[in-house]
Short mmCIF file of N, CA, C and O in Angstrom, two decimals:
data_model
loop_
_atom_site.label_atom_id
_atom_site.label_comp_id
_atom_site.label_asym_id
_atom_site.label_seq_id
_atom_site.Cartn_x
_atom_site.Cartn_y
_atom_site.Cartn_z
N MET D 1 67.60 17.73 55.84
CA MET D 1 66.87 18.65 54.98
C MET D 1 65.38 18.46 55.24
O MET D 1 64.88 17.36 55.30
N THR D 2 64.69 19.57 55.39
CA THR D 2 63.25 19.52 55.60
C THR D 2 62.57 20.43 54.59
O THR D 2 63.21 21.20 53.90
N GLY D 3 61.27 20.35 54.55
CA GLY D 3 60.51 21.21 53.65
C GLY D 3 59.88 20.41 52.52
O GLY D 3 60.01 19.20 52.44
N ASN D 4 59.21 21.13 51.67
CA ASN D 4 58.55 20.53 50.52
C ASN D 4 59.19 21.13 49.28
O ASN D 4 59.03 22.32 48.99
N THR D 5 59.91 20.33 48.54
CA THR D 5 60.66 20.85 47.38
C THR D 5 59.74 21.42 46.31
O THR D 5 60.11 22.36 45.62
N ILE D 6 58.54 20.87 46.18
CA ILE D 6 57.60 21.40 45.18
C ILE D 6 57.17 22.81 45.58
O ILE D 6 57.19 23.73 44.75
N VAL D 7 56.81 23.00 46.83
CA VAL D 7 56.40 24.33 47.30
C VAL D 7 57.56 25.31 47.17
O VAL D 7 57.39 26.44 46.71
N ASP D 8 58.75 24.89 47.54
CA ASP D 8 59.93 25.76 47.42
C ASP D 8 60.16 26.17 45.98
O ASP D 8 60.44 27.34 45.69
N ALA D 9 60.02 25.24 45.05
CA ALA D 9 60.22 25.55 43.63
C ALA D 9 59.17 26.52 43.12
O ALA D 9 59.47 27.43 42.33
N VAL D 10 57.92 26.36 43.57
CA VAL D 10 56.86 27.27 43.16
C VAL D 10 57.17 28.69 43.61
O VAL D 10 57.11 29.64 42.82
N TYR D 11 57.51 28.85 44.89
CA TYR D 11 57.83 30.18 45.40
C TYR D 11 59.04 30.78 44.69
O TYR D 11 59.08 31.97 44.40
N GLN D 12 60.02 29.95 44.40
CA GLN D 12 61.24 30.43 43.75
C GLN D 12 60.95 30.97 42.35
O GLN D 12 61.56 31.92 41.90
N ASN D 13 59.99 30.38 41.67
CA ASN D 13 59.73 30.75 40.28
C ASN D 13 58.47 31.58 40.09
O ASN D 13 58.14 31.95 38.96
N LEU D 14 57.76 31.91 41.15
CA LEU D 14 56.50 32.63 41.04
C LEU D 14 56.67 34.00 40.39
O LEU D 14 55.92 34.35 39.48
N ASP D 15 57.63 34.78 40.83
CA ASP D 15 57.83 36.10 40.24
C ASP D 15 58.20 36.02 38.77
O ASP D 15 57.73 36.81 37.96
N ILE D 16 59.03 35.05 38.43
CA ILE D 16 59.42 34.88 37.02
C ILE D 16 58.19 34.57 36.18
O ILE D 16 57.98 35.15 35.12
N ALA D 17 57.37 33.68 36.66
CA ALA D 17 56.17 33.29 35.92
C ALA D 17 55.22 34.48 35.74
O ALA D 17 54.65 34.67 34.67
N LYS D 18 55.06 35.28 36.78
CA LYS D 18 54.16 36.44 36.69
C LYS D 18 54.65 37.45 35.66
O LYS D 18 53.85 38.10 34.99
N ARG D 19 55.96 37.59 35.52
CA ARG D 19 56.50 38.55 34.55
C ARG D 19 56.40 38.05 33.12
O ARG D 19 56.25 38.85 32.20
N LYS D 20 56.48 36.76 32.91
CA LYS D 20 56.54 36.22 31.55
C LYS D 20 55.18 35.94 30.92
O LYS D 20 55.03 36.02 29.72
N VAL D 21 54.21 35.56 31.72
CA VAL D 21 52.94 35.08 31.17
C VAL D 21 51.78 35.60 32.01
O VAL D 21 51.86 35.66 33.22
N ASN D 22 50.71 35.96 31.32
CA ASN D 22 49.47 36.29 32.01
C ASN D 22 48.41 35.31 31.52
O ASN D 22 47.66 35.60 30.60
N VAL D 23 48.38 34.16 32.14
CA VAL D 23 47.49 33.09 31.72
C VAL D 23 46.03 33.50 31.83
O VAL D 23 45.22 33.19 30.96
N LEU D 24 45.69 34.21 32.89
CA LEU D 24 44.30 34.62 33.06
C LEU D 24 43.84 35.48 31.89
O LEU D 24 42.73 35.31 31.37
N GLU D 25 44.69 36.40 31.49
CA GLU D 25 44.36 37.26 30.35
C GLU D 25 44.23 36.43 29.07
O GLU D 25 43.30 36.61 28.30
N GLU D 26 45.16 35.51 28.88
CA GLU D 26 45.11 34.66 27.68
C GLU D 26 43.84 33.82 27.62
O GLU D 26 43.29 33.58 26.55
N LEU D 27 43.36 33.37 28.78
CA LEU D 27 42.15 32.55 28.83
C LEU D 27 40.88 33.38 28.93
O LEU D 27 39.77 32.84 28.85
N GLY D 28 41.04 34.69 29.13
CA GLY D 28 39.87 35.56 29.22
C GLY D 28 39.09 35.41 30.51
O GLY D 28 37.87 35.53 30.52
N VAL D 29 39.80 35.12 31.61
CA VAL D 29 39.13 34.99 32.91
C VAL D 29 39.78 35.93 33.91
O VAL D 29 40.89 36.42 33.71
N GLU D 30 39.05 36.18 34.99
CA GLU D 30 39.57 37.05 36.05
C GLU D 30 39.94 36.22 37.27
O GLU D 30 39.39 35.13 37.48
N ALA D 31 40.83 36.76 38.08
CA ALA D 31 41.20 36.07 39.32
C ALA D 31 39.93 35.81 40.13
O ALA D 31 39.05 36.66 40.21
N ASP D 32 39.82 34.66 40.70
CA ASP D 32 38.65 34.24 41.48
C ASP D 32 37.38 34.15 40.65
O ASP D 32 36.29 34.11 41.20
N GLY D 33 37.52 34.09 39.33
CA GLY D 33 36.34 34.02 38.47
C GLY D 33 36.32 32.77 37.61
O GLY D 33 35.81 32.79 36.49
N TYR D 34 36.85 31.68 38.12
CA TYR D 34 36.88 30.43 37.37
C TYR D 34 37.16 29.27 38.32
O TYR D 34 37.57 29.47 39.46
N PHE D 35 36.93 28.07 37.82
CA PHE D 35 37.31 26.86 38.54
C PHE D 35 38.46 26.21 37.77
O PHE D 35 38.38 26.08 36.55
N LEU D 36 39.49 25.81 38.46
CA LEU D 36 40.59 25.07 37.86
C LEU D 36 40.48 23.63 38.34
O LEU D 36 40.42 23.36 39.53
N VAL D 37 40.45 22.71 37.38
CA VAL D 37 40.21 21.31 37.69
C VAL D 37 41.35 20.46 37.13
O VAL D 37 41.81 20.69 36.01
N THR D 38 41.79 19.51 37.92
CA THR D 38 42.71 18.50 37.40
C THR D 38 42.09 17.13 37.67
O THR D 38 41.65 16.84 38.78
N VAL D 39 42.00 16.34 36.64
CA VAL D 39 41.50 14.98 36.74
C VAL D 39 42.43 14.16 35.85
O VAL D 39 42.36 14.25 34.64
N HIS D 40 43.32 13.42 36.46
CA HIS D 40 44.28 12.69 35.66
C HIS D 40 44.57 11.28 36.14
O HIS D 40 45.27 10.54 35.47
N ARG D 41 44.03 10.90 37.26
CA ARG D 41 44.28 9.54 37.76
C ARG D 41 43.65 8.53 36.80
O ARG D 41 42.51 8.67 36.38
N GLN D 42 44.44 7.51 36.46
CA GLN D 42 43.98 6.54 35.47
C GLN D 42 42.67 5.87 35.87
O GLN D 42 41.83 5.60 35.02
N GLU D 43 42.47 5.63 37.17
CA GLU D 43 41.23 4.97 37.58
C GLU D 43 40.01 5.85 37.32
O GLU D 43 38.88 5.36 37.27
N ASN D 44 40.21 7.14 37.12
CA ASN D 44 39.11 8.05 36.80
C ASN D 44 38.95 8.26 35.30
O ASN D 44 37.83 8.34 34.81
N VAL D 45 40.03 8.38 34.58
CA VAL D 45 39.94 8.72 33.16
C VAL D 45 39.88 7.50 32.25
O VAL D 45 39.44 7.60 31.11
N ASP D 46 40.31 6.34 32.72
CA ASP D 46 40.26 5.15 31.88
C ASP D 46 38.95 4.39 32.02
O ASP D 46 38.68 3.48 31.25
N ASN D 47 38.13 4.76 32.98
CA ASN D 47 36.83 4.15 33.17
C ASN D 47 35.79 5.09 32.57
O ASN D 47 35.53 6.17 33.12
N GLU D 48 35.22 4.69 31.43
CA GLU D 48 34.33 5.61 30.70
C GLU D 48 33.16 6.10 31.54
O GLU D 48 32.85 7.30 31.53
N LYS D 49 32.53 5.22 32.28
CA LYS D 49 31.38 5.62 33.09
C LYS D 49 31.79 6.64 34.15
O LYS D 49 31.12 7.66 34.34
N ARG D 50 32.89 6.40 34.82
CA ARG D 50 33.37 7.31 35.87
C ARG D 50 33.80 8.65 35.25
O ARG D 50 33.45 9.71 35.76
N PHE D 51 34.52 8.58 34.14
CA PHE D 51 35.01 9.80 33.50
C PHE D 51 33.84 10.63 32.97
O PHE D 51 33.80 11.85 33.13
N ARG D 52 32.86 9.96 32.38
CA ARG D 52 31.67 10.67 31.88
C ARG D 52 30.97 11.37 33.05
O ARG D 52 30.53 12.51 32.94
N GLY D 53 30.86 10.70 34.20
CA GLY D 53 30.24 11.30 35.38
C GLY D 53 31.00 12.53 35.86
O GLY D 53 30.40 13.53 36.26
N ILE D 54 32.32 12.47 35.81
CA ILE D 54 33.13 13.62 36.21
C ILE D 54 32.89 14.79 35.28
O ILE D 54 32.67 15.93 35.72
N ILE D 55 32.89 14.53 33.98
CA ILE D 55 32.67 15.60 33.00
C ILE D 55 31.27 16.19 33.17
O ILE D 55 31.09 17.41 33.15
N GLU D 56 30.28 15.35 33.37
CA GLU D 56 28.91 15.84 33.58
C GLU D 56 28.83 16.67 34.85
O GLU D 56 28.14 17.69 34.90
N GLY D 57 29.54 16.26 35.88
CA GLY D 57 29.58 17.03 37.12
C GLY D 57 30.22 18.40 36.91
O GLY D 57 29.74 19.40 37.45
N LEU D 58 31.26 18.45 36.11
CA LEU D 58 31.90 19.74 35.82
C LEU D 58 30.96 20.65 35.03
O LEU D 58 30.96 21.87 35.24
N GLU D 59 30.18 20.06 34.14
CA GLU D 59 29.18 20.86 33.41
C GLU D 59 28.14 21.44 34.37
O GLU D 59 27.72 22.59 34.22
N LEU D 60 27.75 20.67 35.38
CA LEU D 60 26.79 21.16 36.38
C LEU D 60 27.39 22.30 37.20
O LEU D 60 26.70 23.28 37.51
N VAL D 61 28.67 22.18 37.56
CA VAL D 61 29.35 23.25 38.29
C VAL D 61 29.34 24.52 37.46
O VAL D 61 29.03 25.61 37.95
N ASN D 62 29.65 24.40 36.18
CA ASN D 62 29.66 25.55 35.28
C ASN D 62 28.29 26.21 35.21
O ASN D 62 28.18 27.44 35.32
N LYS D 63 27.24 25.42 35.09
CA LYS D 63 25.89 25.98 35.00
C LYS D 63 25.44 26.60 36.32
O LYS D 63 24.84 27.67 36.34
N GLU D 64 25.74 25.94 37.44
CA GLU D 64 25.31 26.42 38.75
C GLU D 64 25.97 27.74 39.12
O GLU D 64 25.32 28.65 39.64
N PHE D 65 27.25 27.87 38.88
CA PHE D 65 27.99 29.05 39.31
C PHE D 65 28.24 30.05 38.19
O PHE D 65 28.75 31.14 38.44
N GLU D 66 27.89 29.68 36.97
CA GLU D 66 28.08 30.54 35.80
C GLU D 66 29.52 31.07 35.71
O GLU D 66 29.76 32.24 35.42
N LEU D 67 30.45 30.17 35.98
CA LEU D 67 31.87 30.47 35.86
C LEU D 67 32.52 29.41 34.98
O LEU D 67 32.11 28.25 35.00
N PRO D 68 33.53 29.80 34.22
CA PRO D 68 34.20 28.81 33.38
C PRO D 68 34.94 27.78 34.22
O PRO D 68 35.43 28.07 35.31
N VAL D 69 35.01 26.57 33.68
CA VAL D 69 35.78 25.50 34.29
C VAL D 69 36.98 25.26 33.38
O VAL D 69 36.82 24.90 32.22
N ILE D 70 38.16 25.48 33.91
CA ILE D 70 39.39 25.30 33.14
C ILE D 70 39.95 23.93 33.50
O ILE D 70 40.22 23.64 34.66
N TYR D 71 40.13 23.12 32.49
CA TYR D 71 40.59 21.74 32.68
C TYR D 71 41.76 21.48 31.74
O TYR D 71 41.57 21.06 30.60
N PRO D 72 42.98 21.77 32.19
CA PRO D 72 44.14 21.51 31.34
C PRO D 72 44.35 20.00 31.20
O PRO D 72 44.28 19.26 32.18
N ILE D 73 44.56 19.55 29.98
CA ILE D 73 44.73 18.12 29.75
C ILE D 73 45.99 17.87 28.93
O ILE D 73 46.52 18.76 28.28
N HIS D 74 46.44 16.64 28.96
CA HIS D 74 47.55 16.24 28.10
C HIS D 74 47.00 15.43 26.94
O HIS D 74 45.83 15.07 26.90
N ARG D 75 47.84 15.17 25.96
CA ARG D 75 47.40 14.51 24.72
C ARG D 75 46.62 13.23 24.96
O ARG D 75 45.59 13.00 24.35
N GLY D 76 47.12 12.36 25.81
CA GLY D 76 46.46 11.08 26.03
C GLY D 76 45.05 11.23 26.56
O GLY D 76 44.14 10.49 26.19
N LEU D 77 44.85 12.22 27.40
CA LEU D 77 43.52 12.44 27.95
C LEU D 77 42.60 13.03 26.90
O LEU D 77 41.39 12.78 26.92
N GLY D 78 43.14 13.78 25.96
CA GLY D 78 42.34 14.31 24.87
C GLY D 78 41.67 13.17 24.10
O GLY D 78 40.52 13.27 23.69
N ASN D 79 42.39 12.07 23.94
CA ASN D 79 41.81 10.91 23.26
C ASN D 79 40.65 10.35 24.07
O ASN D 79 39.63 9.96 23.50
N SER D 80 40.77 10.30 25.39
CA SER D 80 39.67 9.82 26.24
C SER D 80 38.46 10.72 26.13
O SER D 80 37.33 10.25 26.08
N LEU D 81 38.68 12.04 26.06
CA LEU D 81 37.56 12.97 25.92
C LEU D 81 36.84 12.77 24.59
O LEU D 81 35.61 12.83 24.52
N ARG D 82 37.59 12.54 23.53
CA ARG D 82 36.97 12.34 22.22
C ARG D 82 36.10 11.08 22.21
O ARG D 82 35.09 11.02 21.51
N LEU D 83 36.46 10.07 22.99
CA LEU D 83 35.65 8.86 23.05
C LEU D 83 34.28 9.11 23.66
O LEU D 83 33.34 8.36 23.43
N LEU D 84 34.15 10.17 24.44
CA LEU D 84 32.87 10.48 25.09
C LEU D 84 31.91 11.20 24.17
O LEU D 84 30.74 11.34 24.49
N GLU D 85 32.39 11.68 23.04
CA GLU D 85 31.51 12.45 22.13
C GLU D 85 30.48 11.55 21.48
O GLU D 85 30.61 10.42 21.25
#
């Protein structure tokens, strides 16, 4: 067996996802009009100085390009973000 099972699963479910949800509309953004960011490695989010630098960098990206930065997070990471306030 060859291939990438993740890629295969994405292609298999892409049409279903497009019919059920319009995430861009829900978030109020247009295709190619936003940045999607994932930052979840523990060495980045558990180190306050490093995580703060990442968040500040994302703020700079937002200001420079005047486009929203979408950063989906899970509950545990929400706690890390609150510590930065």
